[in-house]
Amino acid sequence: MEENMFDKIVLARSSCTRFRRHGDEGGTGTGTNSDPSVVKACLELLDLARRAPSGFNAQPYKVVLVSTPEAKEKLAKYCIGRNADRVRDSDCTAVFLADKECGRDGARFGAFIRDTYKQRKASRAKTLNDEPEVSNSGNEESVPTLSKFAEWKVRILVMLFSSGYPLPRVISSPISFCVRLGVATVSAFTRRKILVPSLSGAETWATKNTSLVAMTYMLGASSRGLASCPMEGFNAGGMRKMLRIPRRYSICLIVSTGKPYVRVDDIKEDDVGMSHGVENGKSTTSRYPSEQVIFENYFSR
C-alpha cells in the first residue's frame, strides 16, 4: 500500500452538497437514473464495510441501498430541504438501520459464533500443520466445538450491553431501565470499588455500532473517487413506511453517494451557509484546532 494512502483518503472526504446526475454532464437535466457501475461499487463497499468492528461481533445493523428512479423519488419525499435533491441526483442512497432488539436473533447469533469458532480452529490447525482432532463420534474431519457455557455467556453479554431483550417493547424497556439503574447504583454505592460497565439504552448501543459501518463505507467511497453525503434531515416515520422497515430498527442516518457536480463559478456554501468541497485533493471544510479537541493523559479545557 502506498505510504500515507489512508491520510489522503481521509483528507479527500467531504460531504457533497450537489451530485451530478447520471448522463447529465451539464447539470441541467431532470433524469434520476443511476450509474450501474457506481451502484455496483457501492454494494461492494457496503460488503467491505461489514468488516467494521461491533460489540461482541453482534453486528446490530442492516442497510438498504436505494438506487432505482422510482425508489429514489419516493425516498426524497421524506427528506427535508436540499436533502431531497441529493437523494434524487445521486446514484444511490444507503439507509443505515440500527437493530434495537438484536437479542431476538439469539439463535442465529449462537449458530454464527459456533461456526466462526469451528472455522478458526480448522484454519489454525491447517496453519500449524496439526492433525484434525478426533471427536467422540470418531469423525477425523471434525474440530472442537464451542462449549454451551461459552456460547450462552456471549449471548447474555450481548443482551446486557445492547439492552436488546427478545421481549415486547412494553416489557423490555422497563427491564432495560431497571438493569441500567441497578448497575449504576452498584457503582455509586461502592464508589466504584466494584467495577461494573456503564450501560446505554438499546438505540444508543445499536447506533454506535452502526455508525462505525457508515463511516467505513464513506471512507471506502472516498478511496474510489466517489462523493458521499451523510444526512439526518428526514422524516423517519414516512421513510420507515416507504422502505417497509420493522419497528425494531431505528434509522441512524442516510448516505447519498455518487459523482460530485462541480462548476468553476459554483458557490461553495450549501443551503445553511456551510462550506464543502475538495480542492487539490483535500476537503475545504475546516475543523477546530487539534489542541482544543485532542488531549494527552487527562481532559483539559
Tab-separated table of C-alpha atoms in Angstrom:
chain	number	residue	atom	x	y	z
A	1	MET	CA	0.000	0.000	0.000
A	2	GLU	CA	1.230	3.465	-0.838
A	3	GLU	CA	2.609	5.318	2.162
A	4	ASN	CA	0.134	7.763	3.702
A	5	MET	CA	-2.654	6.425	1.477
A	6	PHE	CA	-5.090	6.467	4.402
A	7	ASP	CA	-4.215	10.100	5.114
A	8	LYS	CA	-5.092	11.041	1.547
A	9	ILE	CA	-8.394	9.166	1.689
A	10	VAL	CA	-9.448	10.863	4.938
A	11	LEU	CA	-8.382	14.338	3.816
A	12	ALA	CA	-10.184	13.935	0.477
A	13	ARG	CA	-13.518	13.002	2.056
A	14	SER	CA	-16.104	15.734	2.351
A	15	SER	CA	-19.874	15.994	2.407
A	16	CYS	CA	-21.022	16.517	-1.172
A	17	THR	CA	-23.830	19.066	-1.414
A	18	ARG	CA	-24.538	18.614	-5.141
A	19	PHE	CA	-24.364	15.398	-7.141
A	20	ARG	CA	-24.050	15.020	-10.893
A	21	ARG	CA	-26.997	13.216	-12.385
A	22	HIS	CA	-26.045	10.173	-14.413
A	23	GLY	CA	-25.802	11.050	-18.097
A	24	ASP	CA	-26.107	14.743	-17.350
A	25	GLU	CA	-22.706	16.358	-17.753
A	26	GLY	CA	-24.143	19.853	-17.885
A	27	GLY	CA	-26.154	19.561	-14.726
A	28	THR	CA	-29.411	20.770	-16.308
A	29	GLY	CA	-31.223	17.501	-16.934
A	30	THR	CA	-34.117	16.096	-14.977
A	31	GLY	CA	-33.363	12.401	-15.141
A	32	THR	CA	-32.742	10.416	-11.974
A	33	ASN	CA	-31.278	7.230	-13.437
A	34	SER	CA	-28.306	5.728	-11.643
A	35	ASP	CA	-24.899	4.775	-12.989
A	36	PRO	CA	-24.793	0.947	-12.734
A	37	SER	CA	-21.039	0.998	-12.156
A	38	VAL	CA	-21.444	3.328	-9.159
A	39	VAL	CA	-24.262	1.234	-7.685
A	40	LYS	CA	-22.138	-1.894	-8.086
A	41	ALA	CA	-19.187	-0.160	-6.418
A	42	CYS	CA	-21.405	0.929	-3.518
A	43	LEU	CA	-22.664	-2.610	-2.985
A	44	GLU	CA	-19.056	-3.803	-2.885
A	45	LEU	CA	-18.170	-1.044	-0.423
A	46	LEU	CA	-21.079	-1.946	1.835
A	47	ASP	CA	-19.898	-5.540	1.800
A	48	LEU	CA	-16.416	-4.367	2.829
A	49	ALA	CA	-17.867	-2.015	5.455
A	50	ARG	CA	-19.276	-5.050	7.257
A	51	ARG	CA	-15.689	-5.591	8.421
A	52	ALA	CA	-16.132	-2.631	10.765
A	53	PRO	CA	-15.986	-3.726	14.423
A	54	SER	CA	-19.093	-4.215	16.553
A	55	GLY	CA	-19.663	-5.166	20.161
A	56	PHE	CA	-19.101	-8.931	20.568
A	57	ASN	CA	-19.323	-9.071	16.767
A	58	ALA	CA	-23.109	-8.912	17.155
A	59	GLN	CA	-23.426	-6.729	14.024
A	60	PRO	CA	-26.672	-4.998	15.099
A	61	TYR	CA	-27.414	-3.280	11.811
A	62	LYS	CA	-28.990	-3.559	8.393
A	63	VAL	CA	-28.512	-1.408	5.272
A	64	VAL	CA	-30.980	-0.644	2.475
A	65	LEU	CA	-29.432	0.684	-0.754
A	66	VAL	CA	-31.907	2.761	-2.777
A	67	SER	CA	-30.928	3.225	-6.439
A	68	THR	CA	-33.894	2.952	-8.818
A	69	PRO	CA	-35.524	6.214	-10.042
A	70	GLU	CA	-38.879	5.260	-8.528
A	71	ALA	CA	-37.433	4.351	-5.127
A	72	LYS	CA	-35.224	7.465	-5.029
A	73	GLU	CA	-38.196	9.699	-5.777
A	74	LYS	CA	-40.258	8.077	-3.014
A	75	LEU	CA	-37.375	8.355	-0.559
A	76	ALA	CA	-36.791	12.003	-1.472
A	77	LYS	CA	-40.352	12.888	-0.444
A	78	TYR	CA	-39.408	12.269	3.175
A	79	CYS	CA	-36.139	14.227	3.074
A	80	ILE	CA	-36.038	17.833	4.217
A	81	GLY	CA	-34.803	20.747	2.104
A	82	ARG	CA	-31.971	20.079	-0.322
A	83	ASN	CA	-31.504	16.614	1.120
A	84	ALA	CA	-34.296	15.594	-1.234
A	85	ASP	CA	-32.302	16.858	-4.232
A	86	ARG	CA	-29.241	14.940	-3.089
A	87	VAL	CA	-31.227	11.711	-2.912
A	88	ARG	CA	-32.676	12.294	-6.397
A	89	ASP	CA	-29.428	13.385	-8.056
A	90	SER	CA	-27.013	10.887	-6.500
A	91	ASP	CA	-26.620	7.417	-7.926
A	92	CYS	CA	-27.775	5.723	-4.743
A	93	THR	CA	-28.520	6.316	-1.077
A	94	ALA	CA	-27.627	3.901	1.712
A	95	VAL	CA	-30.093	3.838	4.603
A	96	PHE	CA	-28.355	2.619	7.767
A	97	LEU	CA	-30.568	0.854	10.303
A	98	ALA	CA	-29.676	0.142	13.939
A	99	ASP	CA	-31.170	-3.011	15.446
A	100	LYS	CA	-32.629	-2.157	18.855
A	101	GLU	CA	-33.682	-5.746	19.506
A	102	CYS	CA	-30.706	-7.810	18.367
A	103	GLY	CA	-31.436	-10.285	21.185
A	104	ARG	CA	-34.268	-11.625	19.039
A	105	ASP	CA	-31.628	-13.151	16.773
A	106	GLY	CA	-30.078	-15.113	19.638
A	107	ALA	CA	-30.364	-18.493	17.928
A	108	ARG	CA	-28.871	-17.182	14.688
A	109	PHE	CA	-26.075	-15.429	16.573
A	110	GLY	CA	-25.355	-18.599	18.543
A	111	ALA	CA	-25.045	-20.615	15.322
A	112	PHE	CA	-22.844	-17.868	13.863
A	113	ILE	CA	-20.336	-17.861	16.731
A	114	ARG	CA	-20.230	-21.680	16.740
A	115	ASP	CA	-19.443	-21.736	13.025
A	116	THR	CA	-16.861	-18.980	13.460
A	117	TYR	CA	-15.204	-20.941	16.243
A	118	LYS	CA	-15.016	-24.060	14.075
A	119	GLN	CA	-13.577	-22.125	11.140
A	120	ARG	CA	-10.897	-20.523	13.293
A	121	LYS	CA	-9.927	-23.859	14.822
A	122	ALA	CA	-9.760	-25.537	11.441
A	123	SER	CA	-7.733	-22.669	9.981
A	124	ARG	CA	-5.302	-22.691	12.898
A	125	ALA	CA	-4.821	-26.441	12.654
A	126	LYS	CA	-4.111	-26.134	8.936
A	127	THR	CA	-1.647	-23.291	9.506
A	128	LEU	CA	0.231	-25.241	12.160
A	129	ASN	CA	0.009	-28.476	10.156
A	130	ASP	CA	-1.766	-30.109	13.045
A	131	GLU	CA	-3.778	-33.250	12.660
A	132	PRO	CA	-7.545	-32.762	12.997
A	133	GLU	CA	-8.769	-33.680	16.445
A	134	VAL	CA	-10.951	-36.747	16.743
A	135	SER	CA	-14.387	-36.235	18.229
A	136	ASN	CA	-16.268	-38.760	20.325
A	137	SER	CA	-18.034	-39.885	17.181
A	138	GLY	CA	-14.709	-40.894	15.637
A	139	ASN	CA	-15.017	-38.445	12.763
A	140	GLU	CA	-11.461	-37.341	11.924
A	141	GLU	CA	-12.658	-34.327	9.957
A	142	SER	CA	-14.368	-32.766	12.988
A	143	VAL	CA	-12.903	-29.941	15.028
A	144	PRO	CA	-13.581	-28.883	18.629
A	145	THR	CA	-16.889	-27.096	19.105
A	146	LEU	CA	-17.672	-24.086	21.251
A	147	SER	CA	-18.995	-25.090	24.655
A	148	LYS	CA	-22.585	-24.301	25.560
A	149	PHE	CA	-21.356	-22.266	28.528
A	150	ALA	CA	-19.151	-20.068	26.342
A	151	GLU	CA	-21.926	-19.594	23.792
A	152	TRP	CA	-24.526	-18.560	26.361
A	153	LYS	CA	-22.026	-16.315	28.113
A	154	VAL	CA	-21.538	-14.309	24.925
A	155	ARG	CA	-25.268	-14.215	24.187
A	156	ILE	CA	-26.062	-12.947	27.690
A	157	LEU	CA	-23.356	-10.288	27.466
A	158	VAL	CA	-24.790	-9.099	24.141
A	159	MET	CA	-28.242	-8.718	25.696
A	160	LEU	CA	-26.770	-6.961	28.750
A	161	PHE	CA	-24.795	-4.377	26.797
A	162	SER	CA	-27.304	-3.917	23.979
A	163	SER	CA	-30.484	-3.910	26.096
A	164	GLY	CA	-31.928	-5.717	23.090
A	165	TYR	CA	-34.031	-8.179	25.042
A	166	PRO	CA	-36.173	-10.546	22.942
A	167	LEU	CA	-39.368	-9.323	24.584
A	168	PRO	CA	-42.219	-6.960	23.661
A	169	ARG	CA	-41.130	-3.334	23.972
A	170	VAL	CA	-43.589	-2.639	26.788
A	171	ILE	CA	-41.691	-5.226	28.835
A	172	SER	CA	-38.132	-4.879	27.541
A	173	SER	CA	-37.943	-1.092	28.072
A	174	PRO	CA	-38.679	-1.236	31.834
A	175	ILE	CA	-36.297	-4.186	32.202
A	176	SER	CA	-33.562	-2.263	30.405
A	177	PHE	CA	-34.127	0.790	32.617
A	178	CYS	CA	-34.058	-1.279	35.825
A	179	VAL	CA	-30.887	-3.134	34.804
A	180	ARG	CA	-29.087	0.099	33.907
A	181	LEU	CA	-30.298	1.772	37.109
A	182	GLY	CA	-29.188	-1.228	39.174
A	183	VAL	CA	-25.733	-1.265	37.637
A	184	ALA	CA	-25.328	2.492	38.119
A	185	THR	CA	-26.491	2.178	41.750
A	186	VAL	CA	-23.928	-0.536	42.499
A	187	SER	CA	-21.199	1.655	41.025
A	188	ALA	CA	-22.275	4.711	43.030
A	189	PHE	CA	-22.774	2.992	46.389
A	190	THR	CA	-19.480	1.104	46.244
A	191	ARG	CA	-17.679	4.225	44.991
A	192	ARG	CA	-16.513	2.167	42.031
A	193	LYS	CA	-14.730	-0.376	44.224
A	194	ILE	CA	-16.868	-2.909	42.385
A	195	LEU	CA	-16.258	-2.230	38.730
A	196	VAL	CA	-19.328	-2.615	36.567
A	197	PRO	CA	-19.834	-1.471	32.962
A	198	SER	CA	-21.679	1.734	32.137
A	199	LEU	CA	-24.640	0.551	30.102
A	200	SER	CA	-26.551	2.513	27.482
A	201	GLY	CA	-30.019	2.163	26.010
A	202	ALA	CA	-30.791	-0.173	23.129
A	203	GLU	CA	-30.937	2.531	20.456
A	204	THR	CA	-27.744	4.220	21.666
A	205	TRP	CA	-25.774	0.968	21.672
A	206	ALA	CA	-27.015	-0.100	18.254
A	207	THR	CA	-26.408	3.363	16.778
A	208	LYS	CA	-22.797	3.408	17.996
A	209	ASN	CA	-22.119	0.118	16.235
A	210	THR	CA	-23.965	1.097	13.061
A	211	SER	CA	-22.094	4.411	12.818
A	212	LEU	CA	-18.795	2.524	12.518
A	213	VAL	CA	-20.140	0.764	9.431
A	214	ALA	CA	-21.396	4.024	7.920
A	215	MET	CA	-18.042	5.767	8.432
A	216	THR	CA	-16.151	2.825	6.931
A	217	TYR	CA	-18.472	2.958	3.921
A	218	MET	CA	-17.878	6.688	3.388
A	219	LEU	CA	-14.105	6.311	3.601
A	220	GLY	CA	-14.355	3.461	1.107
A	221	ALA	CA	-16.321	5.695	-1.243
A	222	SER	CA	-13.623	8.356	-0.932
A	223	SER	CA	-10.953	5.778	-1.775
A	224	ARG	CA	-12.732	5.018	-5.060
A	225	GLY	CA	-13.194	8.616	-6.069
A	226	LEU	CA	-16.882	8.746	-5.151
A	227	ALA	CA	-18.539	11.566	-3.226
A	228	SER	CA	-20.855	10.958	-0.293
A	229	CYS	CA	-23.115	12.990	1.953
A	230	PRO	CA	-24.366	11.722	5.345
A	231	MET	CA	-27.740	13.199	6.272
A	232	GLU	CA	-30.163	13.121	9.183
A	233	GLY	CA	-32.696	15.661	7.941
A	234	PHE	CA	-35.553	13.308	7.125
A	235	ASN	CA	-38.893	12.097	8.418
A	236	ALA	CA	-38.183	8.686	9.908
A	237	GLY	CA	-41.835	7.631	10.100
A	238	GLY	CA	-42.519	8.188	6.418
A	239	MET	CA	-39.201	6.660	5.405
A	240	ARG	CA	-39.871	3.620	7.583
A	241	LYS	CA	-43.246	3.051	5.931
A	242	MET	CA	-41.879	3.580	2.423
A	243	LEU	CA	-38.997	1.119	2.892
A	244	ARG	CA	-41.097	-1.339	4.960
A	245	ILE	CA	-38.687	-1.184	7.887
A	246	PRO	CA	-39.805	-3.094	11.021
A	247	ARG	CA	-40.188	-1.113	14.245
A	248	ARG	CA	-37.230	-2.874	15.850
A	249	TYR	CA	-34.867	-0.846	13.650
A	250	SER	CA	-34.125	2.855	14.009
A	251	ILE	CA	-32.880	4.894	11.061
A	252	CYS	CA	-29.491	6.285	12.127
A	253	LEU	CA	-28.632	8.225	9.009
A	254	ILE	CA	-28.740	8.036	5.249
A	255	VAL	CA	-25.724	8.453	2.967
A	256	SER	CA	-26.146	9.555	-0.635
A	257	THR	CA	-23.296	8.520	-2.921
A	258	GLY	CA	-22.285	9.393	-6.468
A	259	LYS	CA	-20.161	11.758	-8.502
A	260	PRO	CA	-19.946	15.406	-7.452
A	261	TYR	CA	-21.341	18.184	-9.619
A	262	VAL	CA	-18.755	20.964	-9.715
A	263	ARG	CA	-18.592	24.205	-11.674
A	264	VAL	CA	-15.777	26.730	-11.683
A	265	ASP	CA	-18.147	29.522	-10.645
A	266	ASP	CA	-20.102	27.336	-8.262
A	267	ILE	CA	-20.903	28.757	-4.834
A	268	LYS	CA	-19.221	26.556	-2.249
A	269	GLU	CA	-21.698	27.211	0.566
A	270	ASP	CA	-24.699	24.936	0.976
A	271	ASP	CA	-28.261	25.909	1.900
A	272	VAL	CA	-27.325	26.535	5.553
A	273	GLY	CA	-24.196	28.534	4.765
A	274	MET	CA	-21.607	25.814	5.349
A	275	SER	CA	-18.640	25.331	3.031
A	276	HIS	CA	-17.956	21.955	1.435
A	277	GLY	CA	-15.951	20.547	-1.418
A	278	VAL	CA	-12.465	19.326	-2.301
A	279	GLU	CA	-9.572	21.379	-3.629
A	280	ASN	CA	-6.180	19.928	-4.531
A	281	GLY	CA	-7.169	16.575	-3.054
A	282	LYS	CA	-8.208	17.992	0.336
A	283	SER	CA	-11.550	18.875	1.842
A	284	THR	CA	-12.235	22.605	2.182
A	285	THR	CA	-14.187	22.053	5.391
A	286	SER	CA	-12.346	23.353	8.452
A	287	ARG	CA	-12.066	21.720	11.871
A	288	TYR	CA	-11.394	23.099	15.349
A	289	PRO	CA	-7.680	23.300	16.212
A	290	SER	CA	-6.438	19.878	17.346
A	291	GLU	CA	-5.245	21.233	20.704
A	292	GLN	CA	-8.863	22.101	21.519
A	293	VAL	CA	-10.033	18.577	20.802
A	294	ILE	CA	-7.202	16.111	21.437
A	295	PHE	CA	-5.660	15.891	24.906
A	296	GLU	CA	-2.912	13.696	26.315
A	297	ASN	CA	-3.425	11.699	29.503
A	298	TYR	CA	-6.132	13.971	31.015
A	299	PHE	CA	-9.034	16.075	29.833
A	300	SER	CA	-8.221	19.740	29.542
A	301	ARG	CA	-10.251	22.830	28.806
